[in-house]
């Protein structure tokens, strides 16, 4: 060993440390898969012990933990429920995001706020997927509350990352929805029910496993602004359902219908597919296609 090499190695080891991360919404479907891919000390926060709408509690928790990175996946995701409970939706998705941003600034932590494709939709059907620079325009209380959360996060923590994804589904399910689209289709199809699924709403269905992997990669780079993380291609909900049954080799009576034949309390975007211009700039590979993600999900489920 060259003279001084031992001292240099000791110095480098003393300077190096693992990233401490606080994961808010840890029990959700994305939170569960993030736990599997994040390295270093990981602190988990979620209901009922932790309430993101309580500003004092948020500040105290982050001040005690003092993480290097905060990932905020907490959200009220019941799209229809948000229409009749707008106050609650904004309390969680917007004011909760504000509380986290303020607390993150106070301890000098990098912040990732997970948002949604439902911040888009007002433009109607499009020929191309939305990119980060496109102007948002939500059509539901849920979408509006998440857009407000984006704006408050960016305003109070300018160095933060707003990460938008689309049509998330994971093995843990979405608590606010009682499962996810894949599991709902498999359950109903397995019961022999004839199913009618809308074919005029286009999304980029994304597995939480795939999304979590990209979040982990971006966390190392710590970009600022907005980044889209979603399946590399898009489909209608009917196409998605048809592929679920095809991959599971299930014979199901499945009929495509227009949205007008399936009214819901909340209006859904006719088109909210996402594409990223920034992932390539950051040197991060895009997500795989939705069929490949679905295959991985179903394979792990069996």
CSV table of C-alpha atoms in Angstrom, one decimal:
chain,number,residue,atom,x,y,z
A,1,UNK,CA,0.0,0.0,0.0
A,2,UNK,CA,1.4,3.4,-1.0
A,3,UNK,CA,2.3,5.8,1.8
A,4,UNK,CA,-0.8,7.7,2.9
A,5,UNK,CA,-3.2,5.3,1.3
A,6,UNK,CA,-4.4,4.0,4.6
A,7,UNK,CA,-5.1,7.5,5.9
A,8,UNK,CA,-7.0,8.3,2.6
A,9,UNK,CA,-9.1,5.2,2.9
A,10,UNK,CA,-10.0,6.0,6.5
A,11,UNK,CA,-11.0,9.5,5.6
A,12,UNK,CA,-13.2,8.3,2.8
A,13,UNK,CA,-14.9,5.8,5.1
A,14,UNK,CA,-15.6,8.5,7.7
A,15,UNK,CA,-17.1,10.8,5.1
A,16,UNK,CA,-19.4,8.2,3.6
A,17,UNK,CA,-22.7,7.5,5.2
A,18,UNK,CA,-26.0,5.8,4.3
A,19,UNK,CA,-28.9,8.0,3.3
A,20,UNK,CA,-31.6,8.2,6.0
A,21,UNK,CA,-35.0,8.2,4.5
A,22,UNK,CA,-38.5,8.9,6.0
A,23,UNK,CA,-41.3,7.3,4.0
A,24,UNK,CA,-44.7,8.8,4.6
A,25,UNK,CA,-47.6,6.6,3.6
A,26,UNK,CA,-45.4,3.5,4.2
A,27,UNK,CA,-48.4,1.1,4.5
A,28,UNK,CA,-49.8,2.0,1.1
A,29,UNK,CA,-49.2,-0.1,-2.1
A,30,UNK,CA,-46.4,2.1,-3.3
A,31,UNK,CA,-45.0,2.5,0.2
A,32,UNK,CA,-44.8,-1.2,0.6
A,33,UNK,CA,-42.8,-1.7,-2.6
A,34,UNK,CA,-40.6,1.3,-1.8
A,35,UNK,CA,-39.6,-0.4,1.5
A,36,UNK,CA,-38.1,-3.3,-0.6
A,37,UNK,CA,-35.8,-1.1,-2.7
A,38,UNK,CA,-34.7,1.7,-0.5
A,39,UNK,CA,-31.3,1.3,1.1
A,40,UNK,CA,-30.0,2.8,4.3
A,41,UNK,CA,-31.9,3.7,7.5
A,42,UNK,CA,-35.6,3.8,6.8
A,43,UNK,CA,-38.2,5.4,9.0
A,44,UNK,CA,-41.8,4.6,8.3
A,45,UNK,CA,-44.8,6.9,9.0
A,46,UNK,CA,-48.5,6.2,8.4
A,47,UNK,CA,-52.0,6.2,9.9
A,48,UNK,CA,-53.2,5.7,12.5
A,49,UNK,CA,-50.1,6.7,14.5
A,50,UNK,CA,-49.1,9.5,12.1
A,51,UNK,CA,-51.5,12.0,10.6
A,52,UNK,CA,-50.2,14.1,7.8
A,53,UNK,CA,-53.0,16.7,8.3
A,54,UNK,CA,-51.5,17.6,11.8
A,55,UNK,CA,-48.8,20.2,11.1
A,56,UNK,CA,-47.3,20.0,14.6
A,57,UNK,CA,-47.1,16.2,14.4
A,58,UNK,CA,-45.4,16.3,11.0
A,59,UNK,CA,-42.9,18.8,12.2
A,60,UNK,CA,-42.1,16.9,15.4
A,61,UNK,CA,-41.7,13.6,13.6
A,62,UNK,CA,-39.3,14.9,11.0
A,63,UNK,CA,-37.4,17.0,13.5
A,64,UNK,CA,-36.9,13.8,15.6
A,65,UNK,CA,-35.9,11.6,12.7
A,66,UNK,CA,-33.9,14.2,10.8
A,67,UNK,CA,-33.8,12.2,7.5
A,68,UNK,CA,-31.7,13.2,4.5
A,69,UNK,CA,-34.7,12.4,2.2
A,70,UNK,CA,-38.5,12.5,2.7
A,71,UNK,CA,-40.8,10.6,0.3
A,72,UNK,CA,-44.4,11.7,0.6
A,73,UNK,CA,-46.7,9.0,-0.8
A,74,UNK,CA,-49.6,9.7,1.5
A,75,UNK,CA,-52.8,10.6,-0.3
A,76,UNK,CA,-56.6,10.4,-0.3
A,77,UNK,CA,-56.9,8.3,-3.5
A,78,UNK,CA,-60.7,7.6,-3.4
A,79,UNK,CA,-61.4,9.6,-6.6
A,80,UNK,CA,-65.2,9.4,-6.2
A,81,UNK,CA,-65.1,9.9,-2.4
A,82,UNK,CA,-63.1,13.1,-2.9
A,83,UNK,CA,-66.1,14.6,-4.7
A,84,UNK,CA,-68.3,14.5,-1.6
A,85,UNK,CA,-65.4,15.1,0.8
A,86,UNK,CA,-63.4,17.9,-0.8
A,87,UNK,CA,-62.3,19.3,2.5
A,88,UNK,CA,-60.7,16.0,3.5
A,89,UNK,CA,-59.2,15.6,0.1
A,90,UNK,CA,-57.5,19.0,0.2
A,91,UNK,CA,-56.5,18.4,3.9
A,92,UNK,CA,-54.5,15.3,3.0
A,93,UNK,CA,-53.4,15.9,-0.6
A,94,UNK,CA,-52.7,19.6,-0.4
A,95,UNK,CA,-52.3,20.9,3.1
A,96,UNK,CA,-50.6,17.7,4.2
A,97,UNK,CA,-48.1,18.2,1.4
A,98,UNK,CA,-47.6,21.7,2.7
A,99,UNK,CA,-46.9,20.5,6.2
A,100,UNK,CA,-44.3,18.0,4.9
A,101,UNK,CA,-42.6,20.6,2.7
A,102,UNK,CA,-42.3,23.1,5.5
A,103,UNK,CA,-40.9,20.4,7.9
A,104,UNK,CA,-38.5,19.2,5.2
A,105,UNK,CA,-37.1,22.7,4.7
A,106,UNK,CA,-36.7,23.1,8.4
A,107,UNK,CA,-34.3,20.1,8.6
A,108,UNK,CA,-32.7,20.6,5.2
A,109,UNK,CA,-34.1,17.3,3.7
A,110,UNK,CA,-34.6,16.5,0.0
A,111,UNK,CA,-38.3,15.9,-0.7
A,112,UNK,CA,-40.2,13.7,-3.2
A,113,UNK,CA,-43.9,14.3,-3.5
A,114,UNK,CA,-45.8,11.5,-5.4
A,115,UNK,CA,-48.5,12.9,-7.6
A,116,UNK,CA,-50.8,11.6,-10.3
A,117,UNK,CA,-51.8,11.7,-14.0
A,118,UNK,CA,-55.2,13.0,-12.8
A,119,UNK,CA,-53.8,16.5,-12.7
A,120,UNK,CA,-54.5,16.4,-16.4
A,121,UNK,CA,-57.7,15.8,-18.4
A,122,UNK,CA,-59.2,19.2,-19.1
A,123,UNK,CA,-57.8,19.1,-22.7
A,124,UNK,CA,-59.8,16.0,-23.5
A,125,UNK,CA,-58.5,13.3,-25.9
A,126,UNK,CA,-55.0,13.9,-27.3
A,127,UNK,CA,-52.8,12.3,-29.8
A,128,UNK,CA,-49.7,12.2,-27.6
A,129,UNK,CA,-48.9,11.5,-23.9
A,130,UNK,CA,-48.5,14.4,-21.5
A,131,UNK,CA,-44.9,15.4,-20.7
A,132,UNK,CA,-43.5,17.3,-17.7
A,133,UNK,CA,-43.8,20.7,-19.5
A,134,UNK,CA,-47.5,20.3,-20.4
A,135,UNK,CA,-49.9,22.6,-18.6
A,136,UNK,CA,-52.1,20.6,-16.1
A,137,UNK,CA,-55.8,20.9,-15.9
A,138,UNK,CA,-57.6,18.5,-13.6
A,139,UNK,CA,-61.3,17.6,-14.0
A,140,UNK,CA,-62.0,16.2,-10.5
A,141,UNK,CA,-61.6,17.2,-6.8
A,142,UNK,CA,-59.0,14.5,-6.5
A,143,UNK,CA,-57.0,15.9,-9.4
A,144,UNK,CA,-57.3,19.4,-8.2
A,145,UNK,CA,-56.2,18.5,-4.6
A,146,UNK,CA,-53.1,16.7,-5.9
A,147,UNK,CA,-52.2,19.6,-8.2
A,148,UNK,CA,-52.5,21.9,-5.2
A,149,UNK,CA,-50.2,19.5,-3.3
A,150,UNK,CA,-47.7,19.8,-6.2
A,151,UNK,CA,-47.7,23.5,-6.2
A,152,UNK,CA,-47.4,23.8,-2.4
A,153,UNK,CA,-44.6,21.3,-2.3
A,154,UNK,CA,-42.7,23.2,-5.0
A,155,UNK,CA,-43.4,26.6,-3.5
A,156,UNK,CA,-42.2,25.8,0.0
A,157,UNK,CA,-39.4,23.4,-1.0
A,158,UNK,CA,-38.0,24.6,-4.4
A,159,UNK,CA,-35.4,21.8,-4.4
A,160,UNK,CA,-38.0,19.1,-4.2
A,161,UNK,CA,-39.1,16.6,-6.8
A,162,UNK,CA,-42.7,16.2,-7.9
A,163,UNK,CA,-43.1,12.7,-9.3
A,164,UNK,CA,-46.2,12.0,-11.3
A,165,UNK,CA,-47.3,8.4,-12.1
A,166,UNK,CA,-50.4,6.8,-13.6
A,167,UNK,CA,-52.8,4.0,-12.9
A,168,UNK,CA,-50.8,2.5,-10.0
A,169,UNK,CA,-51.4,-1.1,-9.0
A,170,UNK,CA,-49.5,-3.1,-6.4
A,171,UNK,CA,-49.8,-6.2,-4.4
A,172,UNK,CA,-50.7,-4.3,-1.2
A,173,UNK,CA,-53.7,-2.7,-2.9
A,174,UNK,CA,-54.9,0.9,-2.5
A,175,UNK,CA,-56.6,1.3,0.9
A,176,UNK,CA,-58.8,4.1,-0.3
A,177,UNK,CA,-60.1,2.0,-3.2
A,178,UNK,CA,-60.3,-1.4,-1.5
A,179,UNK,CA,-57.8,-3.1,-3.8
A,180,UNK,CA,-56.6,-2.2,-7.3
A,181,UNK,CA,-58.0,-2.6,-10.9
A,182,UNK,CA,-56.1,-5.8,-11.6
A,183,UNK,CA,-57.4,-7.5,-8.5
A,184,UNK,CA,-60.9,-6.2,-9.0
A,185,UNK,CA,-61.0,-7.6,-12.6
A,186,UNK,CA,-59.6,-11.0,-11.5
A,187,UNK,CA,-62.2,-11.2,-8.6
A,188,UNK,CA,-65.2,-10.3,-10.8
A,189,UNK,CA,-64.0,-12.4,-13.7
A,190,UNK,CA,-63.4,-15.4,-11.5
A,191,UNK,CA,-67.0,-15.1,-10.3
A,192,UNK,CA,-68.2,-15.6,-13.8
A,193,UNK,CA,-69.7,-12.1,-14.1
A,194,UNK,CA,-70.1,-10.4,-17.4
A,195,UNK,CA,-68.0,-7.2,-17.3
A,196,UNK,CA,-68.5,-3.9,-19.0
A,197,UNK,CA,-65.3,-1.7,-18.9
A,198,UNK,CA,-64.8,1.8,-20.4
A,199,UNK,CA,-62.8,2.0,-23.6
A,200,UNK,CA,-62.6,5.8,-23.9
A,201,UNK,CA,-60.3,6.6,-21.0
A,202,UNK,CA,-56.6,6.2,-21.9
A,203,UNK,CA,-54.0,5.8,-19.1
A,204,UNK,CA,-50.5,4.4,-18.6
A,205,UNK,CA,-51.0,1.5,-16.1
A,206,UNK,CA,-48.0,1.3,-13.9
A,207,UNK,CA,-47.0,-1.3,-11.3
A,208,UNK,CA,-45.8,0.0,-8.0
A,209,UNK,CA,-42.7,-2.3,-8.3
A,210,UNK,CA,-41.7,-0.5,-11.4
A,211,UNK,CA,-42.5,2.9,-10.0
A,212,UNK,CA,-40.6,2.2,-6.8
A,213,UNK,CA,-37.5,1.2,-8.7
A,214,UNK,CA,-37.4,4.6,-10.6
A,215,UNK,CA,-38.0,6.5,-7.4
A,216,UNK,CA,-35.0,4.8,-5.8
A,217,UNK,CA,-32.9,5.7,-8.8
A,218,UNK,CA,-34.1,9.3,-8.8
A,219,UNK,CA,-33.5,9.7,-5.1
A,220,UNK,CA,-29.8,9.1,-5.7
A,221,UNK,CA,-29.7,11.9,-8.4
A,222,UNK,CA,-31.9,14.3,-6.5
A,223,UNK,CA,-33.4,16.2,-9.4
A,224,UNK,CA,-35.7,19.2,-8.9
A,225,UNK,CA,-39.0,20.0,-10.6
A,226,UNK,CA,-41.3,17.5,-12.2
A,227,UNK,CA,-40.6,14.0,-13.5
A,228,UNK,CA,-43.1,11.6,-15.0
A,229,UNK,CA,-42.7,7.9,-14.1
A,230,UNK,CA,-45.2,5.7,-15.8
A,231,UNK,CA,-45.5,2.8,-18.2
A,232,UNK,CA,-43.8,3.5,-21.5
A,233,UNK,CA,-47.0,3.1,-23.5
A,234,UNK,CA,-50.8,3.5,-22.9
A,235,UNK,CA,-54.1,1.7,-23.2
A,236,UNK,CA,-57.8,2.1,-22.3
A,237,UNK,CA,-59.1,0.5,-19.2
A,238,UNK,CA,-60.9,-2.0,-21.4
A,239,UNK,CA,-57.7,-3.0,-23.2
A,240,UNK,CA,-56.0,-3.4,-19.8
A,241,UNK,CA,-58.8,-5.7,-18.5
A,242,UNK,CA,-58.7,-7.7,-21.7
A,243,UNK,CA,-54.9,-8.2,-21.3
A,244,UNK,CA,-55.3,-9.2,-17.7
A,245,UNK,CA,-57.7,-12.0,-18.7
A,246,UNK,CA,-55.5,-13.0,-21.6
A,247,UNK,CA,-52.4,-13.4,-19.5
A,248,UNK,CA,-54.3,-15.4,-16.9
A,249,UNK,CA,-56.0,-17.5,-19.7
A,250,UNK,CA,-59.4,-16.6,-18.3
A,251,UNK,CA,-62.5,-16.7,-20.5
A,252,UNK,CA,-64.5,-13.7,-19.4
A,253,UNK,CA,-67.5,-12.0,-21.1
A,254,UNK,CA,-65.9,-8.5,-21.4
A,255,UNK,CA,-67.7,-5.7,-23.3
A,256,UNK,CA,-66.2,-2.3,-24.1
A,257,UNK,CA,-68.5,0.7,-23.2
A,258,UNK,CA,-68.3,4.5,-23.4
A,259,UNK,CA,-67.9,6.5,-20.2
A,260,UNK,CA,-71.4,7.8,-20.6
A,261,UNK,CA,-72.7,4.3,-19.8
A,262,UNK,CA,-70.7,4.1,-16.6
A,263,UNK,CA,-71.5,7.3,-14.7
A,264,UNK,CA,-69.4,8.0,-11.6
A,265,UNK,CA,-69.5,10.9,-9.0
A,266,UNK,CA,-66.1,12.1,-10.2
A,267,UNK,CA,-65.3,12.9,-13.8
A,268,UNK,CA,-62.3,10.9,-15.1
A,269,UNK,CA,-59.9,12.2,-17.7
A,270,UNK,CA,-60.5,10.9,-21.2
A,271,UNK,CA,-56.8,10.9,-21.7
A,272,UNK,CA,-54.1,11.0,-19.0
A,273,UNK,CA,-51.2,9.0,-20.4
A,274,UNK,CA,-47.8,10.2,-19.3
A,275,UNK,CA,-44.4,10.2,-21.0
A,276,UNK,CA,-41.1,11.6,-19.6
A,277,UNK,CA,-38.7,13.8,-21.4
A,278,UNK,CA,-36.6,14.2,-18.2
A,279,UNK,CA,-35.7,10.6,-17.4
A,280,UNK,CA,-33.5,10.4,-20.5
A,281,UNK,CA,-31.8,13.7,-19.6
A,282,UNK,CA,-31.1,12.3,-16.1
A,283,UNK,CA,-29.7,9.1,-17.5
A,284,UNK,CA,-32.5,7.0,-16.0
A,285,UNK,CA,-34.0,4.3,-18.2
A,286,UNK,CA,-37.8,4.6,-18.9
A,287,UNK,CA,-40.3,2.3,-17.4
A,288,UNK,CA,-41.2,-0.9,-19.3
A,289,UNK,CA,-44.4,-1.2,-21.3
A,290,UNK,CA,-47.7,-1.8,-19.4
A,291,UNK,CA,-48.0,-5.4,-20.7
A,292,UNK,CA,-44.5,-6.3,-19.3
A,293,UNK,CA,-45.3,-4.7,-16.0
A,294,UNK,CA,-48.6,-6.6,-15.8
A,295,UNK,CA,-46.9,-9.9,-16.6
A,296,UNK,CA,-44.4,-9.4,-13.8
A,297,UNK,CA,-47.2,-8.5,-11.4
A,298,UNK,CA,-49.3,-11.6,-12.3
A,299,UNK,CA,-46.2,-13.8,-12.2
A,300,UNK,CA,-45.3,-12.7,-8.7
A,301,UNK,CA,-49.0,-13.1,-7.6
A,302,UNK,CA,-49.2,-16.8,-8.6
